PDB file of N, CA and C in Angstrom:
ATOM      1  N   UNK A   1       0.826  -1.204   0.000  1.00 75.00           N
ATOM      2  CA  UNK A   1       0.000   0.000   0.000  1.00 75.00           C
ATOM      3  C   UNK A   1       0.865   1.261   0.000  1.00 75.00           C
ATOM      4  N   UNK A   2       0.344   2.320  -0.557  1.00 72.00           N
ATOM      5  CA  UNK A   2       1.103   3.574  -0.612  1.00 72.00           C
ATOM      6  C   UNK A   2       1.146   4.274   0.745  1.00 72.00           C
ATOM      7  N   UNK A   3       0.168   3.995   1.600  1.00 78.00           N
ATOM      8  CA  UNK A   3       0.176   4.526   2.963  1.00 78.00           C
ATOM      9  C   UNK A   3      -0.587   3.559   3.853  1.00 78.00           C
ATOM     10  N   UNK A   4      -0.670   3.875   5.127  1.00 76.00           N
ATOM     11  CA  UNK A   4      -1.317   2.956   6.064  1.00 76.00           C
ATOM     12  C   UNK A   4      -2.740   3.365   6.410  1.00 76.00           C
ATOM     13  N   UNK A   5      -3.322   4.293   5.651  1.00 89.00           N
ATOM     14  CA  UNK A   5      -4.700   4.714   5.901  1.00 89.00           C
ATOM     15  C   UNK A   5      -5.700   3.596   5.635  1.00 89.00           C
ATOM     16  N   UNK A   6      -5.302   2.598   4.858  1.00 92.00           N
ATOM     17  CA  UNK A   6      -6.217   1.511   4.518  1.00 92.00           C
ATOM     18  C   UNK A   6      -6.675   0.764   5.770  1.00 92.00           C
ATOM     19  N   UNK A   7      -5.861   0.754   6.819  1.00 94.00           N
ATOM     20  CA  UNK A   7      -6.237   0.059   8.054  1.00 94.00           C
ATOM     21  C   UNK A   7      -7.503   0.679   8.642  1.00 94.00           C
ATOM     22  N   UNK A   8      -7.604   1.999   8.601  1.00 93.00           N
ATOM     23  CA  UNK A   8      -8.775   2.690   9.145  1.00 93.00           C
ATOM     24  C   UNK A   8     -10.029   2.409   8.327  1.00 93.00           C
ATOM     25  N   UNK A   9      -9.861   1.969   7.088  1.00 91.00           N
ATOM     26  CA  UNK A   9     -11.001   1.684   6.219  1.00 91.00           C
ATOM     27  C   UNK A   9     -11.461   0.232   6.288  1.00 91.00           C
ATOM     28  N   UNK A  10     -10.768  -0.587   7.077  1.00 92.00           N
ATOM     29  CA  UNK A  10     -11.194  -1.974   7.240  1.00 92.00           C
ATOM     30  C   UNK A  10     -12.536  -2.009   7.960  1.00 92.00           C
ATOM     31  N   UNK A  11     -13.325  -3.068   7.741  1.00 90.00           N
ATOM     32  CA  UNK A  11     -14.601  -3.180   8.458  1.00 90.00           C
ATOM     33  C   UNK A  11     -14.363  -3.190   9.970  1.00 90.00           C
ATOM     34  N   UNK A  12     -15.265  -2.542  10.688  1.00 94.00           N
ATOM     35  CA  UNK A  12     -15.155  -2.527  12.150  1.00 94.00           C
ATOM     36  C   UNK A  12     -15.166  -3.958  12.668  1.00 94.00           C
ATOM     37  N   UNK A  13     -14.431  -4.168  13.726  1.00 96.00           N
ATOM     38  CA  UNK A  13     -14.395  -5.485  14.344  1.00 96.00           C
ATOM     39  C   UNK A  13     -13.003  -6.083  14.310  1.00 96.00           C
ATOM     40  N   UNK A  14     -12.963  -7.383  14.171  1.00 96.00           N
ATOM     41  CA  UNK A  14     -11.711  -8.128  14.266  1.00 96.00           C
ATOM     42  C   UNK A  14     -10.686  -7.683  13.225  1.00 96.00           C
ATOM     43  N   UNK A  15     -11.099  -7.484  11.986  1.00 93.00           N
ATOM     44  CA  UNK A  15     -10.141  -7.097  10.948  1.00 93.00           C
ATOM     45  C   UNK A  15      -9.484  -5.757  11.250  1.00 93.00           C
ATOM     46  N   UNK A  16     -10.275  -4.772  11.624  1.00 96.00           N
ATOM     47  CA  UNK A  16      -9.712  -3.449  11.900  1.00 96.00           C
ATOM     48  C   UNK A  16      -8.814  -3.485  13.136  1.00 96.00           C
ATOM     49  N   UNK A  17      -9.254  -4.168  14.182  1.00 97.00           N
ATOM     50  CA  UNK A  17      -8.436  -4.249  15.397  1.00 97.00           C
ATOM     51  C   UNK A  17      -7.130  -4.988  15.125  1.00 97.00           C
ATOM     52  N   UNK A  18      -7.194  -6.041  14.324  1.00 96.00           N
ATOM     53  CA  UNK A  18      -5.978  -6.771  13.953  1.00 96.00           C
ATOM     54  C   UNK A  18      -5.044  -5.874  13.161  1.00 96.00           C
ATOM     55  N   UNK A  19      -5.590  -5.135  12.210  1.00 96.00           N
ATOM     56  CA  UNK A  19      -4.782  -4.210  11.421  1.00 96.00           C
ATOM     57  C   UNK A  19      -4.122  -3.159  12.290  1.00 96.00           C
ATOM     58  N   UNK A  20      -4.869  -2.594  13.219  1.00 96.00           N
ATOM     59  CA  UNK A  20      -4.307  -1.572  14.119  1.00 96.00           C
ATOM     60  C   UNK A  20      -3.192  -2.154  14.986  1.00 96.00           C
ATOM     61  N   UNK A  21      -3.447  -3.337  15.508  1.00 96.00           N
ATOM     62  CA  UNK A  21      -2.442  -3.976  16.381  1.00 96.00           C
ATOM     63  C   UNK A  21      -1.179  -4.292  15.588  1.00 96.00           C
ATOM     64  N   UNK A  22      -1.337  -4.848  14.391  1.00 96.00           N
ATOM     65  CA  UNK A  22      -0.172  -5.159  13.565  1.00 96.00           C
ATOM     66  C   UNK A  22       0.577  -3.895  13.164  1.00 96.00           C
ATOM     67  N   UNK A  23      -0.165  -2.835  12.884  1.00 95.00           N
ATOM     68  CA  UNK A  23       0.464  -1.557  12.528  1.00 95.00           C
ATOM     69  C   UNK A  23       1.334  -1.068  13.688  1.00 95.00           C
ATOM     70  N   UNK A  24       0.818  -1.155  14.907  1.00 96.00           N
ATOM     71  CA  UNK A  24       1.606  -0.774  16.086  1.00 96.00           C
ATOM     72  C   UNK A  24       2.836  -1.663  16.232  1.00 96.00           C
ATOM     73  N   UNK A  25       2.636  -2.963  16.129  1.00 97.00           N
ATOM     74  CA  UNK A  25       3.736  -3.907  16.320  1.00 97.00           C
ATOM     75  C   UNK A  25       4.793  -3.799  15.228  1.00 97.00           C
ATOM     76  N   UNK A  26       4.404  -3.337  14.044  1.00 95.00           N
ATOM     77  CA  UNK A  26       5.352  -3.180  12.938  1.00 95.00           C
ATOM     78  C   UNK A  26       6.251  -1.963  13.127  1.00 95.00           C
ATOM     79  N   UNK A  27       5.869  -1.074  14.020  1.00 95.00           N
ATOM     80  CA  UNK A  27       6.655   0.132  14.283  1.00 95.00           C
ATOM     81  C   UNK A  27       7.800  -0.213  15.238  1.00 95.00           C
ATOM     82  N   UNK A  28       9.058  -0.085  14.782  1.00 96.00           N
ATOM     83  CA  UNK A  28      10.188  -0.406  15.667  1.00 96.00           C
ATOM     84  C   UNK A  28      10.217   0.461  16.930  1.00 96.00           C
ATOM     85  N   UNK A  29       9.606   1.634  16.892  1.00 96.00           N
ATOM     86  CA  UNK A  29       9.580   2.517  18.052  1.00 96.00           C
ATOM     87  C   UNK A  29       8.428   2.257  19.008  1.00 96.00           C
ATOM     88  N   UNK A  30       7.583   1.270  18.703  1.00 96.00           N
ATOM     89  CA  UNK A  30       6.442   0.946  19.555  1.00 96.00           C
ATOM     90  C   UNK A  30       6.941   0.541  20.936  1.00 96.00           C
ATOM     91  N   UNK A  31       6.420   1.194  21.982  1.00 94.00           N
ATOM     92  CA  UNK A  31       6.904   0.932  23.338  1.00 94.00           C
ATOM     93  C   UNK A  31       5.932   0.100  24.166  1.00 94.00           C
ATOM     94  N   UNK A  32       4.833  -0.323  23.565  1.00 94.00           N
ATOM     95  CA  UNK A  32       3.869  -1.143  24.288  1.00 94.00           C
ATOM     96  C   UNK A  32       4.324  -2.588  24.394  1.00 94.00           C
ATOM     97  N   UNK A  33       3.484  -3.403  24.993  1.00 94.00           N
ATOM     98  CA  UNK A  33       3.799  -4.819  25.165  1.00 94.00           C
ATOM     99  C   UNK A  33       3.715  -5.548  23.826  1.00 94.00           C
ATOM    100  N   UNK A  34       4.673  -6.405  23.594  1.00 94.00           N
ATOM    101  CA  UNK A  34       4.684  -7.247  22.397  1.00 94.00           C
ATOM    102  C   UNK A  34       4.483  -8.701  22.826  1.00 94.00           C
ATOM    103  N   UNK A  35       3.704  -9.450  22.046  1.00 94.00           N
ATOM    104  CA  UNK A  35       3.603 -10.882  22.337  1.00 94.00           C
ATOM    105  C   UNK A  35       4.989 -11.521  22.233  1.00 94.00           C
ATOM    106  N   UNK A  36       5.199 -12.580  22.964  1.00 94.00           N
ATOM    107  CA  UNK A  36       6.490 -13.262  22.935  1.00 94.00           C
ATOM    108  C   UNK A  36       6.828 -13.677  21.506  1.00 94.00           C
ATOM    109  N   UNK A  37       8.020 -13.359  21.071  1.00 90.00           N
ATOM    110  CA  UNK A  37       8.476 -13.733  19.738  1.00 90.00           C
ATOM    111  C   UNK A  37       8.088 -12.758  18.645  1.00 90.00           C
ATOM    112  N   UNK A  38       7.256 -11.781  18.961  1.00 93.00           N
ATOM    113  CA  UNK A  38       6.827 -10.806  17.947  1.00 93.00           C
ATOM    114  C   UNK A  38       7.912  -9.753  17.767  1.00 93.00           C
ATOM    115  N   UNK A  39       8.172  -9.407  16.518  1.00 96.00           N
ATOM    116  CA  UNK A  39       9.132  -8.353  16.220  1.00 96.00           C
ATOM    117  C   UNK A  39       8.575  -7.516  15.070  1.00 96.00           C
ATOM    118  N   UNK A  40       9.130  -6.336  14.832  1.00 97.00           N
ATOM    119  CA  UNK A  40       8.589  -5.464  13.783  1.00 97.00           C
ATOM    120  C   UNK A  40       8.575  -6.103  12.394  1.00 97.00           C
ATOM    121  N   UNK A  41       9.584  -6.900  12.075  1.00 97.00           N
ATOM    122  CA  UNK A  41       9.630  -7.529  10.758  1.00 97.00           C
ATOM    123  C   UNK A  41       8.480  -8.516  10.573  1.00 97.00           C
ATOM    124  N   UNK A  42       8.235  -9.316  11.595  1.00 96.00           N
ATOM    125  CA  UNK A  42       7.152 -10.298  11.536  1.00 96.00           C
ATOM    126  C   UNK A  42       5.801  -9.590  11.428  1.00 96.00           C
ATOM    127  N   UNK A  43       5.624  -8.537  12.198  1.00 97.00           N
ATOM    128  CA  UNK A  43       4.367  -7.790  12.163  1.00 97.00           C
ATOM    129  C   UNK A  43       4.175  -7.113  10.814  1.00 97.00           C
ATOM    130  N   UNK A  44       5.243  -6.607  10.221  1.00 96.00           N
ATOM    131  CA  UNK A  44       5.152  -5.980   8.892  1.00 96.00           C
ATOM    132  C   UNK A  44       4.713  -6.987   7.845  1.00 96.00           C
ATOM    133  N   UNK A  45       5.285  -8.181   7.901  1.00 97.00           N
ATOM    134  CA  UNK A  45       4.885  -9.234   6.950  1.00 97.00           C
ATOM    135  C   UNK A  45       3.415  -9.588   7.127  1.00 97.00           C
ATOM    136  N   UNK A  46       2.990  -9.732   8.375  1.00 97.00           N
ATOM    137  CA  UNK A  46       1.593 -10.073   8.646  1.00 97.00           C
ATOM    138  C   UNK A  46       0.659  -8.959   8.179  1.00 97.00           C
ATOM    139  N   UNK A  47       1.069  -7.713   8.357  1.00 95.00           N
ATOM    140  CA  UNK A  47       0.260  -6.577   7.913  1.00 95.00           C
ATOM    141  C   UNK A  47       0.130  -6.579   6.390  1.00 95.00           C
ATOM    142  N   UNK A  48       1.211  -6.878   5.687  1.00 95.00           N
ATOM    143  CA  UNK A  48       1.161  -6.961   4.223  1.00 95.00           C
ATOM    144  C   UNK A  48       0.291  -8.128   3.761  1.00 95.00           C
ATOM    145  N   UNK A  49       0.341  -9.237   4.481  1.00 96.00           N
ATOM    146  CA  UNK A  49      -0.517 -10.371   4.138  1.00 96.00           C
ATOM    147  C   UNK A  49      -1.985 -10.023   4.357  1.00 96.00           C
ATOM    148  N   UNK A  50      -2.286  -9.306   5.432  1.00 95.00           N
ATOM    149  CA  UNK A  50      -3.659  -8.860   5.673  1.00 95.00           C
ATOM    150  C   UNK A  50      -4.114  -7.957   4.537  1.00 95.00           C
ATOM    151  N   UNK A  51      -3.253  -7.046   4.123  1.00 94.00           N
ATOM    152  CA  UNK A  51      -3.572  -6.148   3.004  1.00 94.00           C
ATOM    153  C   UNK A  51      -3.856  -6.960   1.736  1.00 94.00           C
ATOM    154  N   UNK A  52      -3.028  -7.957   1.461  1.00 94.00           N
ATOM    155  CA  UNK A  52      -3.215  -8.784   0.266  1.00 94.00           C
ATOM    156  C   UNK A  52      -4.556  -9.510   0.303  1.00 94.00           C
ATOM    157  N   UNK A  53      -4.904 -10.057   1.446  1.00 93.00           N
ATOM    158  CA  UNK A  53      -6.177 -10.775   1.575  1.00 93.00           C
ATOM    159  C   UNK A  53      -7.351  -9.818   1.388  1.00 93.00           C
ATOM    160  N   UNK A  54      -7.282  -8.666   2.025  1.00 90.00           N
ATOM    161  CA  UNK A  54      -8.378  -7.696   1.952  1.00 90.00           C
ATOM    162  C   UNK A  54      -8.559  -7.189   0.524  1.00 90.00           C
ATOM    163  N   UNK A  55      -7.465  -6.892  -0.166  1.00 89.00           N
ATOM    164  CA  UNK A  55      -7.593  -6.388  -1.537  1.00 89.00           C
ATOM    165  C   UNK A  55      -8.035  -7.485  -2.487  1.00 89.00           C
ATOM    166  N   UNK A  56      -7.636  -8.725  -2.228  1.00 88.00           N
ATOM    167  CA  UNK A  56      -8.052  -9.844  -3.071  1.00 88.00           C
ATOM    168  C   UNK A  56      -9.548 -10.090  -2.940  1.00 88.00           C
ATOM    169  N   UNK A  57     -10.058 -10.036  -1.726  1.00 80.00           N
ATOM    170  CA  UNK A  57     -11.484 -10.246  -1.477  1.00 80.00           C
ATOM    171  C   UNK A  57     -12.300  -9.108  -2.082  1.00 80.00           C
ATOM    172  N   UNK A  58     -11.748  -7.900  -2.068  1.00 67.00           N
ATOM    173  CA  UNK A  58     -12.459  -6.733  -2.586  1.00 67.00           C
ATOM    174  C   UNK A  58     -12.511  -6.659  -4.099  1.00 67.00           C
ATOM    175  N   UNK A  59     -11.783  -7.516  -4.791  1.00 56.00           N
ATOM    176  CA  UNK A  59     -11.774  -7.474  -6.261  1.00 56.00           C
ATOM    177  C   UNK A  59     -12.982  -8.132  -6.865  1.00 56.00           C
TER     178      UNK A  59
END
């Protein structure tokens, strides 16, 4: 995606909350709690996979 505004456009509920959480976790400067084993690279990949699924379903 060209920017991360697409997360705010996800349907309310699990998808949007997952997108927001992954967006936070993908930020190397995020100071909140991370699940064990989670790192910014892993969260970035998961966020891109979520984007791919959402855009594929929307086609």
